Amino acid sequence: MSETVWHPTKEYIESTRLYQWMNKLGYSDYDTFFNKTVEDVAWFWHEAEKELEIPWYEPYTKSLNDANGIEWPIWFEEGTLNASHLSIGKWAEDPSMKDKKALVWEGEDGAVRTFTYIEMQEEVDRVAGGFRKLGLKKGDVVGIYMPMLPETVIAMMAASKIGAVFAPVFSGYGAEAVATRLNAGEAKALITADGFLRRGKTVMMKEEADRAADLSPTVEKVIVISRLNADTPWNDERDVDWQEMRNSEKYEQTERMDSQEPLMLLYTSGTTGKPKGAVHTHSGFPIKAAFDAGIGMDVKREDVLFWYTDMGWMMGPFLVYGGLVNGATILLYEGTPDFPNPDRIWELVAKHNVSHLGISPTLIRSLMTQGDEWVNKHSLDTLRVVGSTGEPWNPEPWMWLFQNVGKKQIPIFNYSGGTEIAGGILGNVLVRPIGPITFNSPLPGMAADVFDPTGKPVENEVGELVIKKPWVGMTKGFWGDSERYLNTYWSRFEQTWVHGDWVIKDTEGQWTITGRSDDILNVAGKRLGPAEVESVLVGHEAVKEAGTIGIPDEVKGEAAICFAVLNQSQEPSEALKKELLSLVAEKLGKALKPKNLYFVSDLPKTRNAKVMRRAIKAAYLGLETGDLSALENPQVLREIEQVKENVNL
């Protein structure tokens, strides 16, 4: 068990939204309250939506109807609402909130645009009118292939206002990856930009969008936002200028949507096969995201929430709904967080008075090598909570963030869930102490547990992360593929969601994710999470990043192979390789010593900085790689393919 290092004072605990809400419901002890939230999930989510002040057009008759089984719950039965109204419209109608900042955008070039809630509503109404003029209607799917721009959020809100379903796609995808998702959803329109800025260079999008549309027979219109004022190819029959479209007559009516009607399709890559389209509803994703941000992370009205992400990843929509439903300001940033200097992200926090910052462990591992002085240049006085998601932590970067950025005062809200969850399963609630790299509780309402291979709960050993009750935000299946949804999550243990993460829950209630369960190693009968090996390696001063995979071994069944990215000043050598392998053996035991270690220039990562271990494994073993469309740097796989043959590595 790791020792806790952040300890909330009594005054701090009592100031949180979570504590005040618990108290209102008659609870002063968190554990007692949490147990109630998972024993009676219908009661819990009823109380949660009330606390979030969700505006219903017609009230629901029952918070949960599970007559169709745990796999297909109906939440807020017969209630009607609209995600656009509960995010923007509600506040635009409130005299005390309509002129507050809803969205602030900063471009990589330093340009800033700000929208109040009433200004956002004006834009949404204009774009909704434009959508309708183009023939878009309730139930149509609209692809959003956009950088992080204000128009990205406006498009999402305008689509949901008229009852259309939006499908955000990662802005770094190539045409074929975009088309795969457009075809899966049978999208009628695609919204894109001419391009955006990244590391001081222009990244053109329109050409990729055109190719994607050419490959997607159902796409009738491509709506283009001019970010760069660049000359782009134009198809008069298919292309629509955003600015001209928004000059249409405003559409002020909001479609009243059943709570279970689809709002958004979020595509997630599988290890094999086509991407899975997680279906999220008007009541599901917004309420779960808003709860986790507002009650979990303590986001309050007029706070500033900034998560460094992309709208094609789950944390993009999380940022939107987690912030706006709570009446906060959301900050969108176009570029990279360390350009033109390593302090860009801290500069953004200081400049825009960010209260809640979301980052990934990989980003912190990269920034800590640049030195503390870049952080110390900026006053981070407004920062109250740092959120972290995407991958397991190593202790050293976690402590660097805690000590050097947070000055040992700011809690790190480790947060893990997924695209299909609409938010988190595990987190760090702010009424309990927090330790490095761990989670101090499942989120309220999430009936999480750890199962061994036979389906029995275990403590103090690695097992499968499971969820035993339904929750608001749970994907309503996969778009057009119910069987795959059931096979993916519900086929292992009866009436139990198997999430695909390996975790350890200790007797003190601390949870640690050790990696994906399809990444876990079984070395001579001993389970080994890749993150455990990687933590040892990055703890060495020479190593910047590390990745670990398991390969077949005649003697042990499986053996660990490691890949290390060295710090700039460090040269690879046989002596260093032996030293690192010995260090792992010393820290984890000789039986778990890796079979080999290779030095590489980089690890394959997605745009949101997740290391794709399955891609490393496929390249190393010469296997079929599966869907690699989420990879930002596929060229590194060639290097991994060659390392076994190159004696210099």
XYZ file of C-alpha atoms in Angstrom:
649
model
C 0.000 0.000 0.000
C 1.328 3.465 -0.890
C 1.435 6.056 1.865
C -0.984 8.976 1.488
C 0.629 12.386 0.977
C -2.327 14.767 0.550
C -4.590 15.117 3.577
C -7.655 17.366 3.421
C -8.348 19.487 6.495
C -11.753 19.412 8.168
C -12.425 22.883 6.753
C -11.447 21.745 3.244
C -13.672 18.649 3.415
C -16.648 20.692 4.583
C -16.148 23.178 1.733
C -16.542 20.539 -1.011
C -19.721 20.011 -2.977
C -19.493 16.288 -2.229
C -19.499 16.740 1.552
C -22.237 19.384 1.502
C -24.416 17.158 -0.673
C -23.794 14.089 1.517
C -24.752 16.164 4.537
C -27.939 17.339 2.865
C -28.829 13.672 2.301
C -28.152 12.875 5.950
C -24.619 11.433 5.750
C -21.431 12.657 7.430
C -19.301 9.553 6.839
C -18.150 8.979 3.239
C -17.923 5.172 3.442
C -21.490 4.868 4.730
C -22.680 7.250 2.026
C -20.774 5.422 -0.727
C -22.224 2.052 0.298
C -25.727 3.530 0.025
C -24.953 4.882 -3.487
C -24.120 1.420 -4.806
C -26.748 -0.490 -2.838
C -29.510 1.679 -4.314
C -28.335 3.084 -7.640
C -31.867 4.218 -8.612
C -32.069 6.408 -5.488
C -28.530 7.663 -6.020
C -28.903 8.864 -9.613
C -32.274 10.428 -8.819
C -30.631 12.469 -6.080
C -27.604 13.224 -8.298
C -29.623 14.726 -11.169
C -31.587 16.813 -8.662
C -28.355 18.158 -7.144
C -27.078 19.037 -10.630
C -30.381 20.872 -11.250
C -31.027 19.119 -14.553
C -33.896 20.915 -16.356
C -36.520 18.446 -17.566
C -39.270 19.325 -20.042
C -41.398 16.410 -18.829
C -40.357 14.821 -15.533
C -39.452 11.143 -15.488
C -41.753 8.616 -13.855
C -39.021 6.254 -12.658
C -35.268 6.848 -12.272
C -34.346 3.259 -13.247
C -36.223 0.534 -15.092
C -34.025 -2.571 -15.339
C -36.711 -4.981 -16.533
C -34.635 -5.670 -19.679
C -31.633 -6.759 -17.595
C -28.543 -5.065 -16.231
C -27.147 -4.754 -19.776
C -30.022 -2.555 -21.023
C -31.164 -0.209 -18.225
C -33.663 2.563 -18.953
C -32.728 5.668 -16.992
C -35.192 8.467 -16.187
C -38.090 6.671 -17.858
C -40.501 8.894 -19.830
C -38.501 12.034 -18.967
C -37.689 14.492 -21.764
C -34.790 16.935 -21.954
C -32.078 18.111 -24.346
C -28.313 18.094 -23.760
C -27.953 21.480 -25.472
C -30.527 23.048 -23.156
C -29.083 21.592 -19.959
C -25.569 22.772 -20.966
C -26.173 26.190 -22.549
C -29.860 27.130 -22.745
C -30.495 26.790 -19.028
C -27.764 29.307 -18.171
C -28.563 31.651 -21.085
C -32.074 31.984 -19.599
C -30.698 32.754 -16.115
C -30.249 36.537 -15.606
C -27.432 35.949 -13.097
C -25.507 33.591 -15.432
C -26.210 34.618 -19.050
C -23.305 37.084 -19.218
C -20.787 34.789 -17.487
C -18.041 33.191 -19.566
C -19.045 29.819 -21.003
C -16.088 29.167 -23.300
C -12.608 30.614 -23.768
C -10.450 29.484 -26.683
C -6.759 30.094 -27.232
C -4.995 29.274 -30.477
C -1.412 28.127 -30.621
C -0.602 31.548 -32.099
C -1.942 33.256 -28.963
C -5.284 34.380 -30.433
C -8.082 34.349 -27.837
C -11.860 34.217 -28.308
C -14.428 34.340 -25.497
C -18.147 33.492 -25.464
C -20.635 34.144 -22.678
C -23.541 31.748 -22.167
C -25.952 34.066 -24.002
C -23.460 34.485 -26.870
C -23.057 30.707 -27.100
C -26.844 30.329 -27.257
C -27.015 32.908 -30.082
C -24.404 30.965 -32.072
C -26.063 27.605 -31.396
C -29.432 28.971 -32.589
C -27.862 30.337 -35.779
C -26.052 27.089 -36.573
C -29.143 25.026 -35.727
C -31.028 27.130 -38.294
C -28.280 26.478 -40.822
C -28.375 22.739 -40.162
C -32.130 22.641 -40.729
C -31.818 24.648 -43.946
C -29.374 21.970 -45.169
C -32.016 19.334 -44.478
C -30.526 17.888 -41.291
C -33.137 16.587 -38.892
C -33.753 14.531 -35.769
C -31.918 11.175 -35.868
C -29.412 12.154 -38.587
C -25.767 11.469 -37.745
C -23.306 14.354 -38.167
C -19.558 13.665 -38.143
C -17.374 16.261 -36.411
C -13.759 16.146 -37.645
C -12.432 19.267 -35.987
C -9.559 20.714 -34.002
C -10.379 22.246 -30.607
C -12.245 25.373 -31.752
C -15.278 27.179 -30.300
C -17.207 26.074 -33.396
C -16.540 22.440 -32.447
C -18.625 22.882 -29.280
C -21.208 25.052 -31.049
C -21.681 22.322 -33.687
C -22.192 19.676 -30.981
C -24.797 21.817 -29.233
C -26.602 22.797 -32.457
C -26.809 19.162 -33.563
C -28.312 18.034 -30.269
C -30.674 21.038 -30.221
C -32.385 19.762 -33.405
C -32.208 16.114 -32.263
C -29.373 15.069 -34.584
C -26.674 12.685 -33.328
C -23.086 13.940 -33.482
C -20.025 11.718 -33.844
C -16.750 13.462 -32.941
C -13.678 12.030 -34.668
C -10.039 12.554 -33.586
C -8.582 15.553 -35.461
C -5.347 13.690 -36.179
C -6.953 10.812 -38.090
C -6.304 10.250 -41.784
C -9.084 9.951 -44.343
C -9.589 6.196 -44.083
C -9.918 6.223 -40.289
C -12.409 9.096 -40.520
C -14.363 7.322 -43.275
C -14.552 4.080 -41.281
C -16.352 5.961 -38.518
C -18.558 7.998 -40.869
C -19.649 4.809 -42.643
C -20.272 2.952 -39.386
C -22.672 5.719 -38.311
C -24.028 6.348 -41.836
C -23.300 10.051 -41.332
C -25.294 12.496 -43.452
C -22.931 15.448 -43.015
C -19.330 16.099 -41.981
C -18.144 19.254 -40.222
C -14.468 20.127 -40.593
C -12.003 23.035 -40.713
C -9.554 24.154 -43.365
C -6.792 23.344 -40.878
C -5.172 24.241 -37.560
C -1.823 25.086 -35.988
C 0.420 22.516 -34.332
C 4.007 23.142 -33.234
C 4.105 26.307 -35.314
C 3.063 24.564 -38.512
C -0.226 24.474 -40.361
C -1.982 21.126 -40.434
C -4.430 20.981 -43.336
C -7.705 19.132 -42.698
C -10.003 19.905 -45.626
C -8.170 17.631 -48.075
C -8.366 14.697 -45.633
C -12.030 15.501 -44.998
C -12.690 15.480 -48.761
C -11.061 12.083 -49.141
C -13.035 10.759 -46.160
C -16.286 12.091 -47.658
C -15.415 10.505 -51.013
C -15.162 7.168 -49.188
C -18.477 7.714 -47.354
C -21.504 7.343 -49.663
C -23.996 8.665 -47.083
C -22.208 12.032 -46.585
C -24.182 14.653 -48.524
C -22.608 17.857 -47.171
C -19.169 18.894 -45.895
C -19.447 22.017 -43.721
C -16.148 23.923 -43.575
C -14.942 26.339 -40.881
C -12.158 28.692 -41.913
C -9.574 28.670 -39.107
C -6.522 29.525 -41.241
C -8.194 31.392 -44.122
C -6.315 28.962 -46.344
C -7.004 28.216 -49.977
C -8.652 24.804 -50.039
C -10.228 22.692 -52.771
C -13.975 23.368 -53.051
C -16.834 21.235 -54.302
C -19.827 23.520 -54.945
C -22.272 20.627 -54.842
C -21.099 19.230 -51.500
C -19.203 21.923 -49.594
C -20.881 24.496 -47.342
C -19.170 27.530 -45.817
C -19.800 27.643 -42.057
C -20.015 31.439 -42.007
C -22.635 31.513 -44.750
C -24.551 28.702 -43.053
C -24.634 30.499 -39.696
C -26.156 33.541 -41.387
C -29.351 31.551 -41.786
C -32.448 32.416 -39.817
C -32.041 31.474 -36.155
C -33.788 28.344 -34.935
C -34.816 28.882 -31.326
C -36.982 25.814 -30.786
C -35.264 22.929 -28.962
C -36.228 19.339 -29.715
C -37.636 17.589 -26.657
C -35.706 14.322 -26.525
C -36.613 11.200 -24.628
C -33.968 10.577 -21.982
C -32.850 7.418 -23.817
C -32.569 8.899 -27.316
C -29.048 9.052 -28.752
C -26.992 12.216 -28.342
C -23.539 11.154 -29.486
C -21.542 8.284 -30.959
C -18.054 7.945 -29.490
C -15.834 5.546 -31.402
C -13.213 3.504 -29.597
C -10.643 1.263 -31.280
C -10.718 -2.452 -30.589
C -7.648 -4.681 -30.598
C -9.232 -6.361 -33.617
C -12.036 -5.517 -35.982
C -13.737 -2.249 -36.804
C -14.041 0.601 -34.241
C -16.874 0.313 -31.725
C -19.447 3.120 -31.718
C -20.488 3.677 -28.094
C -24.007 5.144 -28.059
C -24.535 7.906 -25.491
C -27.902 9.428 -24.629
C -29.157 12.927 -23.812
C -29.500 12.018 -20.135
C -26.510 9.666 -19.880
C -23.219 11.239 -20.856
C -24.007 14.831 -19.747
C -25.243 13.820 -16.295
C -22.406 11.346 -15.596
C -19.736 13.795 -16.812
C -21.310 16.661 -14.881
C -21.523 14.581 -11.719
C -17.892 13.439 -11.871
C -16.650 16.968 -12.577
C -19.015 18.860 -10.290
C -19.494 16.606 -7.275
C -16.327 14.508 -7.753
C -13.756 17.139 -8.760
C -15.563 20.051 -7.086
C -16.146 22.134 -10.235
C -18.410 25.028 -9.256
C -20.118 27.868 -11.102
C -17.617 30.250 -12.737
C -14.680 27.893 -12.156
C -12.429 27.374 -15.197
C -12.031 23.761 -16.382
C -9.227 22.957 -18.832
C -8.473 19.411 -19.968
C -5.746 19.011 -22.575
C -7.453 16.649 -25.010
C -9.207 16.281 -28.379
C -12.954 16.131 -29.055
C -12.509 12.692 -30.622
C -11.435 11.259 -27.260
C -13.824 10.826 -24.342
C -12.253 13.611 -22.314
C -13.225 16.165 -24.982
C -16.977 15.741 -24.474
C -16.252 15.287 -20.743
C -14.672 18.762 -20.698
C -17.703 20.217 -22.491
C -20.459 18.703 -20.355
C -18.457 18.465 -17.128
C -17.865 22.201 -17.299
C -20.984 23.680 -18.880
C -23.640 21.659 -17.022
C -22.049 22.952 -13.814
C -22.092 26.585 -14.973
C -18.304 26.756 -15.230
C -16.089 28.148 -18.010
C -14.410 25.642 -20.317
C -11.004 26.447 -21.817
C -10.101 24.993 -25.210
C -6.527 25.076 -26.491
C -5.642 24.402 -30.106
C -1.937 23.550 -29.971
C 0.584 21.454 -28.080
C 1.160 22.026 -24.350
C 4.943 22.489 -24.624
C 5.135 24.849 -27.631
C 6.826 27.204 -28.210
C 8.281 26.565 -24.738
C 7.830 23.858 -22.085
C 5.813 26.273 -19.938
C 2.931 26.804 -22.384
C 0.489 24.766 -20.316
C 1.418 26.608 -17.095
C 1.139 29.913 -18.968
C -2.403 28.956 -20.016
C -3.335 28.084 -16.421
C -2.055 31.440 -15.147
C -3.430 33.559 -18.008
C -6.960 32.137 -17.902
C -7.268 31.592 -14.123
C -7.732 27.839 -14.516
C -9.138 26.169 -11.389
C -9.174 22.569 -12.696
C -6.468 21.264 -15.026
C -6.533 17.851 -16.742
C -3.305 16.227 -17.975
C -1.807 12.809 -18.759
C 1.104 11.096 -16.980
C 3.019 10.996 -20.266
C 2.835 14.794 -20.545
C 4.196 15.210 -17.019
C 7.006 12.710 -17.664
C 7.979 14.823 -20.649
C 7.727 18.196 -18.868
C 9.617 17.166 -15.723
C 12.760 16.523 -17.773
C 12.730 20.216 -18.767
C 13.296 21.368 -15.184
C 11.258 23.089 -12.464
C 12.051 26.635 -13.598
C 9.408 26.503 -16.340
C 6.703 25.878 -13.727
C 8.064 28.448 -11.290
C 7.808 31.240 -13.880
C 4.028 31.317 -13.419
C 1.638 31.953 -10.576
C -0.721 29.008 -10.357
C -2.701 30.457 -7.451
C -6.097 29.793 -9.042
C -5.417 26.067 -9.492
C -7.426 23.951 -7.018
C -7.448 20.448 -8.532
C -5.271 18.620 -11.075
C -7.034 15.797 -12.899
C -5.164 12.945 -14.551
C -6.344 10.288 -16.959
C -5.350 8.033 -19.825
C -2.853 5.614 -18.321
C -1.323 4.385 -15.044
C 1.139 6.652 -13.246
C 4.712 5.972 -12.193
C 5.559 7.287 -8.697
C 8.330 9.733 -9.694
C 6.358 11.913 -12.167
C 3.327 11.835 -9.859
C 5.449 13.183 -7.004
C 7.058 15.786 -9.281
C 3.602 17.058 -10.214
C 2.450 17.023 -6.592
C 5.550 18.727 -5.192
C 6.663 21.095 -7.935
C 3.382 22.107 -9.553
C 0.986 21.701 -6.646
C 3.522 22.623 -3.912
C 2.106 19.681 -1.911
C -1.195 21.551 -1.530
C -3.214 20.648 -4.625
C -4.945 17.248 -4.804
C -4.292 15.105 -7.890
C -7.584 13.603 -8.962
C -6.503 10.347 -10.590
C -9.444 9.436 -12.825
C -10.071 6.253 -14.778
C -13.072 5.030 -16.724
C -13.580 5.026 -20.441
C -15.444 5.921 -23.587
C -18.191 3.435 -22.753
C -18.499 4.722 -19.168
C -19.122 8.441 -19.955
C -16.695 9.273 -17.177
C -14.917 7.509 -14.354
C -15.130 4.234 -12.485
C -12.334 5.063 -10.037
C -11.230 8.443 -8.741
C -9.754 10.369 -5.847
C -12.661 11.828 -3.894
C -11.629 15.041 -2.151
C -12.970 14.065 1.271
C -10.324 11.330 1.697
C -6.499 11.336 1.725
C -4.702 10.751 -1.582
C -1.575 8.695 -2.238
C 0.801 8.595 -5.208
C -0.496 6.792 -8.346
C -3.533 5.253 -6.587
C -7.302 5.867 -6.471
C -8.938 6.333 -3.079
C -12.443 5.185 -4.072
C -14.749 4.168 -6.858
C -16.833 7.194 -7.834
C -20.174 7.322 -5.993
C -22.759 5.195 -7.769
C -20.124 2.949 -9.368
C -20.392 -0.582 -7.927
C -16.807 -1.546 -8.762
C -15.009 -4.665 -7.556
C -11.981 -6.839 -8.348
C -12.558 -10.417 -9.522
C -10.184 -13.359 -9.880
C -10.437 -15.643 -12.971
C -13.296 -17.592 -11.373
C -15.388 -14.480 -10.715
C -14.721 -14.237 -6.971
C -13.846 -10.888 -5.306
C -10.191 -10.547 -4.229
C -8.115 -8.093 -2.194
C -4.375 -7.425 -2.272
C -3.907 -9.229 -5.587
C -4.240 -8.345 -9.240
C -7.657 -9.028 -10.749
C -10.205 -7.846 -13.292
C -11.918 -4.503 -12.703
C -15.662 -5.159 -12.839
C -18.904 -3.243 -12.259
C -21.840 -5.043 -10.676
C -24.670 -2.511 -11.094
C -25.749 -0.267 -14.006
C -24.985 3.465 -13.934
C -26.077 6.652 -15.676
C -23.754 7.234 -18.639
C -23.323 3.542 -19.455
C -23.196 3.141 -23.218
C -26.524 2.124 -24.715
C -24.792 -0.627 -26.668
C -22.680 -0.219 -29.807
C -24.249 1.524 -32.788
C -25.791 -1.188 -34.925
C -23.989 -4.030 -33.117
C -25.698 -5.144 -29.907
C -24.103 -8.589 -30.020
C -20.576 -7.187 -30.030
C -21.456 -4.981 -27.057
C -22.725 -7.963 -25.067
C -19.711 -10.085 -26.019
C -17.240 -7.322 -25.136
C -18.466 -6.495 -21.630
C -21.053 -8.993 -20.397
C -19.937 -12.454 -21.563
C -17.278 -13.249 -18.931
C -19.182 -13.223 -15.637
C -22.947 -13.302 -15.184
C -24.586 -9.848 -14.923
C -21.177 -8.232 -14.499
C -19.449 -5.597 -16.642
C -15.792 -6.603 -17.209
C -13.936 -3.420 -18.049
C -10.602 -4.745 -19.306
C -8.295 -3.219 -16.662
C -6.142 -5.101 -14.167
C -6.355 -3.577 -10.694
C -5.325 -4.214 -7.119
C -7.571 -3.170 -4.225
C -5.800 -3.191 -0.868
C -7.326 -3.638 2.577
C -7.086 0.132 3.208
C -9.371 0.885 0.262
C -6.679 2.133 -2.132
C -6.997 0.989 -5.766
C -4.120 0.719 -8.256
C -4.462 0.092 -11.986
C -1.546 -2.003 -13.248
C -2.495 -2.016 -16.932
C -4.989 -3.363 -19.421
C -5.943 -6.941 -18.739
C -4.944 -7.857 -22.270
C -1.505 -6.370 -21.520
C -0.904 -8.301 -18.294
C 2.040 -10.681 -18.130
C 1.964 -14.119 -16.546
C 5.583 -15.010 -15.847
C 5.906 -18.528 -14.502
C 2.505 -18.265 -12.869
C 3.190 -14.805 -11.457
C 1.014 -11.977 -12.767
C 2.946 -8.876 -13.652
C 1.396 -5.544 -14.646
C 3.479 -3.791 -17.303
C 3.228 -0.529 -15.359
C 5.100 -2.139 -12.456
C 8.124 -2.809 -14.668
C 7.837 0.577 -16.383
C 7.792 2.379 -13.021
C 11.108 0.784 -12.086
C 12.697 1.746 -15.400
C 11.548 5.384 -15.431
C 12.745 5.643 -11.849
C 16.286 5.447 -13.269
C 17.743 8.855 -14.105
C 18.666 7.779 -17.641
C 15.153 6.734 -18.700
C 12.460 9.126 -19.915
C 9.771 6.584 -20.882
C 9.345 2.841 -20.931
C 7.009 0.249 -22.396
C 6.742 -3.426 -21.435
C 5.148 -6.336 -23.284
C 4.899 -10.067 -22.718
C 6.134 -12.555 -25.329
C 5.866 -16.367 -25.406
C 8.650 -18.144 -23.502
C 9.315 -21.876 -23.556
C 10.318 -22.026 -19.916
C 8.193 -19.412 -18.141
C 5.190 -19.363 -20.451
C 5.663 -15.646 -20.898
C 8.631 -13.314 -20.524
C 8.859 -9.544 -20.274
C 10.463 -7.480 -23.034
C 11.143 -3.808 -22.305
C 11.597 -0.761 -24.507
C 13.237 2.340 -23.056
C 13.374 5.916 -24.357
C 16.442 7.633 -22.894
C 16.801 11.235 -21.805
C 18.522 13.456 -24.378
C 21.884 13.563 -22.637
C 22.058 9.783 -22.283
C 23.689 7.400 -24.779
C 22.530 3.774 -25.105
C 25.065 1.152 -24.080
C 25.262 -2.524 -23.216
C 26.327 -1.556 -19.688
C 23.241 0.608 -19.199
C 21.013 -2.154 -20.550
C 22.423 -4.638 -18.011
C 22.066 -2.079 -15.239
C 18.387 -1.498 -16.037
C 17.585 -5.213 -16.283
C 19.312 -5.804 -12.953
C 17.361 -2.923 -11.419
C 14.046 -4.549 -12.383
C 15.242 -7.883 -10.957
C 16.272 -6.117 -7.755
C 12.991 -4.231 -7.379
C 10.517 -6.892 -8.511
C 12.409 -10.115 -7.868
C 14.748 -12.212 -10.000
C 11.906 -14.372 -11.238
C 10.389 -11.302 -12.910
C 13.577 -10.061 -14.556
C 12.802 -9.097 -18.195
C 14.232 -11.298 -20.908
C 15.522 -8.327 -22.871
C 15.531 -4.549 -23.140
C 15.845 -2.363 -26.226
C 16.555 1.340 -26.555
C 14.217 3.160 -28.962
C 13.716 6.791 -29.950
C 10.008 6.820 -29.039
C 7.036 4.629 -28.093
C 3.880 4.378 -30.229
C 1.248 6.673 -28.722
C -2.243 7.939 -29.411
C -2.851 11.693 -29.591
C -3.957 11.724 -25.974
C -0.594 10.221 -25.042
C -1.533 6.605 -24.314
C 1.240 4.151 -25.081
C -0.191 1.392 -27.340
C 1.467 -1.720 -25.951
C -0.429 -4.009 -28.313
C 1.145 -2.117 -31.232
C 4.608 -2.629 -29.709
C 3.890 -6.332 -29.268
C 2.560 -6.790 -32.798
C 5.546 -4.991 -34.343
C 8.072 -6.898 -32.237
C 6.551 -10.312 -32.917
C 5.628 -9.610 -36.537
C 1.910 -10.090 -35.859
C -1.143 -8.485 -37.440
C -1.338 -4.992 -35.914
C -5.125 -4.501 -36.035
C -6.584 -0.965 -35.986
C -3.744 1.563 -35.659
C -5.694 4.627 -36.803
C -5.382 6.207 -33.346
C -1.561 6.201 -33.491
C 0.081 9.602 -33.757
C 3.565 8.244 -34.608
C 3.215 4.949 -36.539
C 6.754 5.321 -37.924
C 8.232 4.131 -34.614
C 6.803 0.651 -35.226
C 9.369 0.117 -37.991
C 12.122 0.859 -35.490
C 10.668 -1.700 -33.085
C 10.466 -4.290 -35.893
C 14.172 -3.837 -36.526
C 15.537 -3.779 -32.970
C 16.007 -7.539 -32.651
C 18.296 -7.562 -35.692
C 20.270 -4.446 -34.803
C 23.125 -5.369 -32.466
C 23.754 -1.701 -31.652
C 20.491 -1.620 -29.765
